[in-house]
Coordinates of C-alpha atoms in Angstrom, one line a residue:
Chain A
M1101 CA -27.2 -6.3 -39.2
K1102 CA -26.8 -5.9 -42.9
V1103 CA -23.2 -6.8 -42.9
G1104 CA -21.8 -10.3 -43.7
Y1105 CA -20.2 -12.3 -40.9
G1106 CA -16.8 -12.4 -42.6
K1107 CA -16.8 -8.7 -43.3
L1108 CA -17.8 -7.8 -39.8
M1109 CA -15.0 -10.0 -38.3
M1110 CA -12.5 -8.4 -40.7
W1111 CA -13.6 -5.0 -39.3
I1112 CA -13.2 -6.2 -35.7
F1113 CA -9.8 -7.6 -36.5
L1114 CA -8.8 -4.3 -38.1
L1115 CA -10.0 -2.5 -35.0
S1116 CA -7.7 -4.6 -32.8
D1117 CA -4.9 -4.0 -35.3
T1118 CA -5.5 -0.3 -35.0
F1119 CA -4.9 -0.6 -31.3
T1120 CA -1.6 -2.4 -31.9
F1121 CA -0.4 0.3 -34.3
S1122 CA -1.7 3.1 -32.0
A1123 CA 0.3 1.5 -29.2
L1124 CA 3.5 1.6 -31.3
L1125 CA 3.0 5.1 -32.5
V1126 CA 1.9 6.4 -29.1
S1127 CA 5.0 4.9 -27.4
Y1128 CA 7.1 6.6 -30.2
G1129 CA 5.4 9.9 -29.1
L1130 CA 6.2 9.2 -25.4
V1131 CA 9.8 8.4 -26.0
R1132 CA 10.3 11.3 -28.4
F1133 CA 8.8 13.8 -25.9
S1134 CA 11.1 12.4 -23.2
F1135 CA 14.2 13.3 -25.2
P1136 CA 15.5 16.8 -25.8
T1137 CA 15.1 18.5 -29.1
F1138 CA 17.8 20.3 -31.1
E1139 CA 17.8 23.9 -29.7
G1140 CA 19.4 25.9 -32.6
L1141 CA 18.0 26.9 -36.0
R1142 CA 17.1 24.1 -38.4
K1143 CA 19.8 25.1 -41.0
N1144 CA 22.4 24.5 -38.3
F1145 CA 21.1 21.1 -37.4
E1146 CA 23.6 18.3 -36.8
F1147 CA 23.2 14.7 -35.7
S1148 CA 24.0 13.7 -32.1
N1149 CA 23.0 11.0 -29.7
A1150 CA 22.1 13.8 -27.2
W1151 CA 18.9 14.9 -29.0
W1152 CA 16.1 13.5 -31.2
P1153 CA 16.9 13.9 -35.0
I1154 CA 14.7 15.9 -37.4
P1155 CA 13.3 13.0 -39.5
E1156 CA 13.5 14.9 -42.9
Q1157 CA 17.3 15.2 -42.3
V1158 CA 17.6 11.5 -41.8
F1159 CA 15.5 10.3 -44.8
K1160 CA 16.8 12.4 -47.7
A1161 CA 18.4 9.9 -50.0
V1162 CA 16.9 8.6 -53.3
P1163 CA 18.0 5.5 -55.2
F1164 CA 20.3 6.1 -58.2
L1165 CA 20.7 9.7 -57.2
H1166 CA 23.7 9.4 -54.9
G1167 CA 24.8 12.3 -52.8
I1168 CA 21.8 14.4 -53.8
N1169 CA 20.0 16.1 -50.9
A1170 CA 16.3 15.3 -51.4
P1171 CA 14.5 15.2 -48.1
L1172 CA 11.3 13.1 -48.0
V1173 CA 11.2 12.6 -51.8
F1174 CA 11.6 8.8 -51.6
V1175 CA 9.0 8.5 -48.8
G1176 CA 6.7 10.6 -51.0
I1177 CA 7.2 8.1 -53.8
M1178 CA 6.4 5.2 -51.5
T1179 CA 3.3 7.0 -50.2
F1180 CA 2.2 7.5 -53.8
I1181 CA 2.7 3.8 -54.7
L1182 CA 0.6 2.7 -51.7
I1183 CA -2.2 5.2 -52.4
M1184 CA -2.2 4.1 -56.0
S1185 CA -2.4 0.4 -55.1
S1186 CA -5.3 1.3 -52.8
V1187 CA -7.1 2.8 -55.7
T1188 CA -6.5 -0.3 -57.9
M1189 CA -7.8 -2.4 -55.0
V1190 CA -11.0 -0.5 -54.7
L1191 CA -11.4 -0.7 -58.4
A1192 CA -11.1 -4.5 -58.1
V1193 CA -13.8 -4.5 -55.4
E1194 CA -16.0 -2.4 -57.7
A1195 CA -15.4 -4.8 -60.5
G1196 CA -16.4 -7.7 -58.1
H1197 CA -19.7 -6.0 -57.5
R1198 CA -20.3 -6.0 -61.3
R1199 CA -19.0 -9.7 -61.3
D1200 CA -16.6 -8.7 -64.0
K1201 CA -14.0 -11.5 -63.8
A1202 CA -11.5 -10.0 -66.2
D1203 CA -11.5 -6.6 -64.5
V1204 CA -11.1 -8.2 -61.0
E1205 CA -8.0 -10.0 -62.3
K1206 CA -6.6 -7.0 -64.0
Y1207 CA -6.9 -4.7 -60.9
M1208 CA -5.7 -7.4 -58.5
L1209 CA -2.6 -7.8 -60.6
W1210 CA -1.9 -4.0 -60.4
T1211 CA -2.5 -4.1 -56.7
I1212 CA 0.0 -7.0 -56.2
L1213 CA 2.5 -5.1 -58.3
G1214 CA 2.0 -1.9 -56.2
G1215 CA 2.5 -4.0 -53.0
I1216 CA 5.8 -5.5 -54.3
A1217 CA 7.0 -2.1 -55.4
F1218 CA 6.3 -0.7 -52.0
L1219 CA 8.1 -3.6 -50.3
S1220 CA 11.2 -3.2 -52.5
S1221 CA 11.3 0.5 -51.8
Q1222 CA 11.2 -0.2 -48.1
A1223 CA 14.0 -2.8 -48.4
W1224 CA 16.1 -0.1 -50.1
E1225 CA 15.3 2.4 -47.4
W1226 CA 16.2 -0.1 -44.6
G1227 CA 19.4 -0.9 -46.3
H1228 CA 20.3 2.8 -46.6
F1229 CA 19.4 3.4 -43.0
I1230 CA 21.4 0.4 -41.7
H1231 CA 24.5 1.3 -43.8
G1232 CA 24.3 5.0 -42.9
S1233 CA 25.9 8.1 -44.4
E1234 CA 29.5 8.3 -45.7
E1235 CA 30.6 10.9 -43.1
G1236 CA 29.1 8.9 -40.2
L1237 CA 28.9 10.4 -36.7
T1238 CA 32.0 11.2 -34.7
L1239 CA 31.5 10.4 -31.0
A1240 CA 33.0 12.3 -28.0
N1241 CA 35.9 9.7 -27.7
G1242 CA 36.8 10.1 -31.4
T1243 CA 35.4 6.9 -32.7
K1244 CA 33.2 6.9 -35.7
L1245 CA 29.7 5.5 -36.0
F1246 CA 28.1 4.4 -39.3
G1247 CA 24.5 3.6 -39.8
A1248 CA 21.9 2.4 -37.4
N1249 CA 20.9 -0.9 -35.7
L1250 CA 19.1 -1.8 -32.5
V1251 CA 21.9 -0.8 -30.2
Q1252 CA 23.6 2.2 -32.0
N1253 CA 22.4 4.9 -34.3
E1254 CA 24.5 7.6 -36.1
Y1255 CA 21.4 9.8 -36.6
G1256 CA 20.4 10.2 -32.9
P1257 CA 19.4 8.2 -29.8
P1258 CA 19.3 4.4 -30.4
A1259 CA 15.6 4.6 -29.5
F1260 CA 14.9 6.4 -32.8
A1261 CA 16.4 3.5 -34.8
D1262 CA 14.5 1.0 -32.6
F1263 CA 11.2 2.6 -33.3
F1264 CA 12.0 3.0 -37.0
F1265 CA 12.7 -0.8 -37.3
F1266 CA 9.7 -1.8 -35.2
I1267 CA 7.1 0.5 -36.7
T1268 CA 8.0 0.4 -40.4
G1269 CA 8.9 -3.3 -39.9
F1270 CA 5.5 -4.2 -38.4
H1271 CA 3.8 -2.2 -41.2
G1272 CA 6.0 -3.9 -43.8
T1273 CA 5.0 -7.3 -42.4
H1274 CA 1.4 -6.3 -42.9
V1275 CA 2.1 -5.3 -46.5
L1276 CA 3.8 -8.6 -47.1
S1277 CA 0.9 -10.6 -45.7
G1278 CA -1.4 -8.3 -47.7
V1279 CA 0.5 -9.2 -50.9
V1280 CA 0.2 -12.9 -50.1
L1281 CA -3.6 -12.6 -49.5
N1282 CA -3.9 -10.6 -52.7
V1283 CA -2.1 -13.3 -54.7
L1284 CA -4.4 -15.9 -53.2
I1285 CA -7.5 -13.9 -54.2
F1286 CA -6.1 -13.3 -57.6
Y1287 CA -5.5 -17.1 -58.0
N1288 CA -9.0 -17.9 -56.9
A1289 CA -10.6 -15.2 -59.1
A1290 CA -8.7 -16.4 -62.1
N1291 CA -9.8 -20.0 -61.4
G1292 CA -13.4 -18.9 -61.3
V1293 CA -14.0 -19.8 -57.6
Y1294 CA -15.9 -16.6 -56.9
E1295 CA -17.8 -16.8 -60.2
K1296 CA -19.0 -20.2 -59.1
R1297 CA -19.8 -18.9 -55.6
G1298 CA -21.9 -16.2 -57.1
H1299 CA -20.3 -13.3 -55.4
Y1300 CA -16.9 -11.6 -55.0
E1301 CA -17.2 -10.8 -51.3
M1302 CA -13.7 -12.3 -50.6
V1303 CA -12.2 -9.5 -52.7
E1304 CA -14.0 -7.0 -50.5
K1305 CA -12.7 -8.5 -47.3
V1306 CA -9.1 -8.6 -48.4
G1307 CA -9.6 -5.1 -49.8
L1308 CA -10.5 -3.9 -46.4
Y1309 CA -7.2 -5.3 -45.1
W1310 CA -5.3 -3.7 -47.9
H1311 CA -6.8 -0.2 -47.4
F1312 CA -6.1 -0.5 -43.7
V1313 CA -2.4 -1.1 -44.5
D1314 CA -2.6 2.1 -46.6
L1315 CA -4.3 3.9 -43.7
V1316 CA -1.6 2.9 -41.3
W1317 CA 1.1 4.2 -43.7
V1318 CA -0.7 7.6 -43.8
F1319 CA -0.2 7.8 -40.0
V1320 CA 3.3 6.5 -40.0
F1321 CA 4.2 9.0 -42.8
T1322 CA 2.9 11.9 -40.8
F1323 CA 4.2 11.0 -37.3
F1324 CA 7.5 9.4 -38.3
Y1325 CA 8.6 11.3 -41.3
L1326 CA 6.8 14.6 -41.4
V1327 CA 6.7 16.0 -37.9
Chain B
M1354 CA -27.6 -15.5 -54.8
A1355 CA -30.7 -13.8 -56.1
Q1356 CA -28.8 -12.0 -58.8
H1357 CA -27.4 -15.3 -60.0
T1358 CA -29.8 -15.5 -63.0
E1359 CA -29.2 -12.0 -64.4
H1360 CA -25.5 -12.1 -64.9
H1361 CA -23.4 -12.7 -68.0
E1362 CA -25.9 -11.1 -70.3
E1363 CA -24.1 -7.8 -70.6
K1364 CA -21.2 -6.0 -69.0
L1365 CA -22.3 -3.5 -66.5
P1366 CA -20.7 0.0 -66.7
A1367 CA -18.0 0.6 -64.2
Q1368 CA -18.9 3.1 -61.4
T1369 CA -15.5 4.6 -60.7
K1370 CA -16.3 8.3 -60.5
E1371 CA -16.2 8.5 -56.7
I1372 CA -13.1 6.3 -56.5
W1373 CA -11.0 8.6 -58.8
R1374 CA -12.4 11.7 -57.1
T1375 CA -11.1 10.3 -53.8
F1376 CA -7.8 9.5 -55.4
W1377 CA -7.3 13.1 -56.5
I1378 CA -8.3 14.4 -53.1
L1379 CA -5.7 12.1 -51.4
L1380 CA -3.0 13.1 -53.9
L1381 CA -3.8 16.8 -53.5
I1382 CA -3.6 16.6 -49.7
T1383 CA -0.3 14.6 -49.8
S1384 CA 1.2 17.2 -52.2
L1385 CA -0.1 20.0 -49.9
E1386 CA 1.8 18.3 -47.0
F1387 CA 5.0 18.3 -49.0
V1388 CA 4.6 22.0 -50.0
I1389 CA 4.0 22.9 -46.3
A1390 CA 6.9 20.7 -45.2
F1391 CA 9.3 22.6 -47.6
T1392 CA 8.0 26.2 -47.5
V1393 CA 6.8 26.9 -44.0
D1394 CA 9.5 28.0 -41.6
A1395 CA 9.9 25.3 -39.0
D1396 CA 11.9 27.4 -36.6
H1397 CA 9.0 29.8 -35.9
Y1398 CA 5.9 27.9 -36.9
K1399 CA 6.8 24.4 -35.7
W1400 CA 3.5 23.7 -33.8
T1401 CA 1.4 25.4 -36.5
K1402 CA 3.0 23.0 -39.0
I1403 CA 2.4 19.9 -36.8
G1404 CA -1.2 21.0 -36.2
I1405 CA -1.8 21.3 -40.0
F1406 CA -0.2 17.9 -40.6
V1407 CA -2.4 16.2 -37.9
I1408 CA -5.5 17.8 -39.4
L1409 CA -4.6 16.8 -43.0
T1410 CA -3.8 13.2 -41.8
I1411 CA -7.2 12.9 -40.2
V1412 CA -8.9 14.2 -43.4
K1413 CA -7.0 11.6 -45.4
A1414 CA -8.0 8.9 -42.9
Y1415 CA -11.6 10.0 -43.3
Y1416 CA -11.5 9.5 -47.1
I1417 CA -9.7 6.2 -47.0
V1418 CA -12.0 4.7 -44.3
G1419 CA -15.2 6.4 -45.5
I1420 CA -14.9 5.9 -49.3
F1421 CA -12.3 3.2 -50.0
M1422 CA -13.3 1.0 -47.0
H1423 CA -16.9 2.0 -47.7
L1424 CA -17.6 2.6 -44.0
K1425 CA -19.6 5.8 -44.8
H1426 CA -22.3 3.6 -46.5
E1427 CA -22.4 0.8 -43.9
V1428 CA -25.1 0.5 -41.2
K1429 CA -24.9 2.9 -38.2
A1430 CA -24.1 0.2 -35.7
L1431 CA -21.0 -0.9 -37.6
I1432 CA -19.8 2.8 -38.0
W1433 CA -20.0 3.4 -34.2
T1434 CA -18.5 0.0 -33.4
I1435 CA -15.4 1.2 -35.3
I1436 CA -15.3 4.9 -34.5
L1437 CA -16.1 4.8 -30.8
P1438 CA -13.2 2.6 -29.6
C1439 CA -10.8 4.7 -31.8
M1440 CA -11.8 7.9 -30.0
F1441 CA -10.3 6.6 -26.8
V1442 CA -6.9 6.3 -28.6
V1443 CA -6.9 10.2 -28.7
W1444 CA -7.0 10.1 -24.9
L1445 CA -4.1 7.6 -24.8
V1446 CA -2.1 9.9 -27.2
V1447 CA -2.5 13.0 -25.0
A1448 CA -1.9 11.2 -21.7
L1449 CA 1.3 9.4 -22.8
I1450 CA 2.8 12.4 -24.6
V1451 CA 2.3 14.6 -21.5
E1452 CA 3.8 11.8 -19.5
G1453 CA 6.8 11.6 -21.9
G1454 CA 7.4 15.3 -21.2
Y1455 CA 7.6 14.6 -17.5
I1456 CA 10.0 11.7 -18.0
G1457 CA 12.3 13.9 -20.1
F1458 CA 12.2 16.6 -17.4
E1459 CA 13.2 14.1 -14.7
R1460 CA 15.9 12.5 -16.9
F1461 CA 17.6 15.5 -18.5
F1462 CA 16.8 18.7 -16.7
Y1463 CA 16.3 17.9 -13.1
K1464 CA 19.9 16.7 -12.4

């Protein structure tokens, strides 16, 4: 086969990772379909533990714009950041093919920056989700519930919060390890390791991992936020 | 290693046309998803919307895997090694979502 051993193994690893993420998203689908949906019109939607929330009603806050109703806008920005960093990654791989050390360094730095920006955005989103809205949710016995954690959730059934933490958390862990790998590759490239080796295949292998992380986000974005 | 001798003489021109074309396609599809999310009436066309989102997601996945991850230009054996196992996931999705519907029926409506 005309594929290097390391690259082939990276593909096989990504295939196994695909199954892990599929399992998480499919179990989200199963649990979601086992809960009732809100029966009324969308404009009358309100949060309750009795039915599954409409995600765009949950994720509608943007940093620095307090109290402004902007559904999906922040997730859209995060998606754009990740796609952009995928582009700079593929530009780094392309520069590696040309064995252009300076270009590889430049684009790796942009990719690392994109990864850090995405992680920071996710940290903000988690913080907002955990703290909850100002109104909170009034339960049947009169007590108020603010925010979400693994056992209670003001936006809907606790399972919704559990899946949010597990799926975006598992994806975030992948982004974090991707950033660490990118830093290592940048360090090696800057020290001329790949120049000495005669090829930049390492950039390509880590690039595959980074694109995979972007790919998973495309699916998480659709199935967790959009539908 | 064969190309070891020919490097460093001159800077090769960057071949980024296809990369940027893919970027614009991905951006366009994502914007389209937002437009659909905000304009199409979800009360009446819920499943149409979900269908469109699923199709657009698969189109995006095709561009990321095919162009960015370069799978389109790899050998056939590698392409099928990756695609074939993934096709079984579709089966898993359908099976478990149908099952989820039954679980919900037992839990909330049967009592």
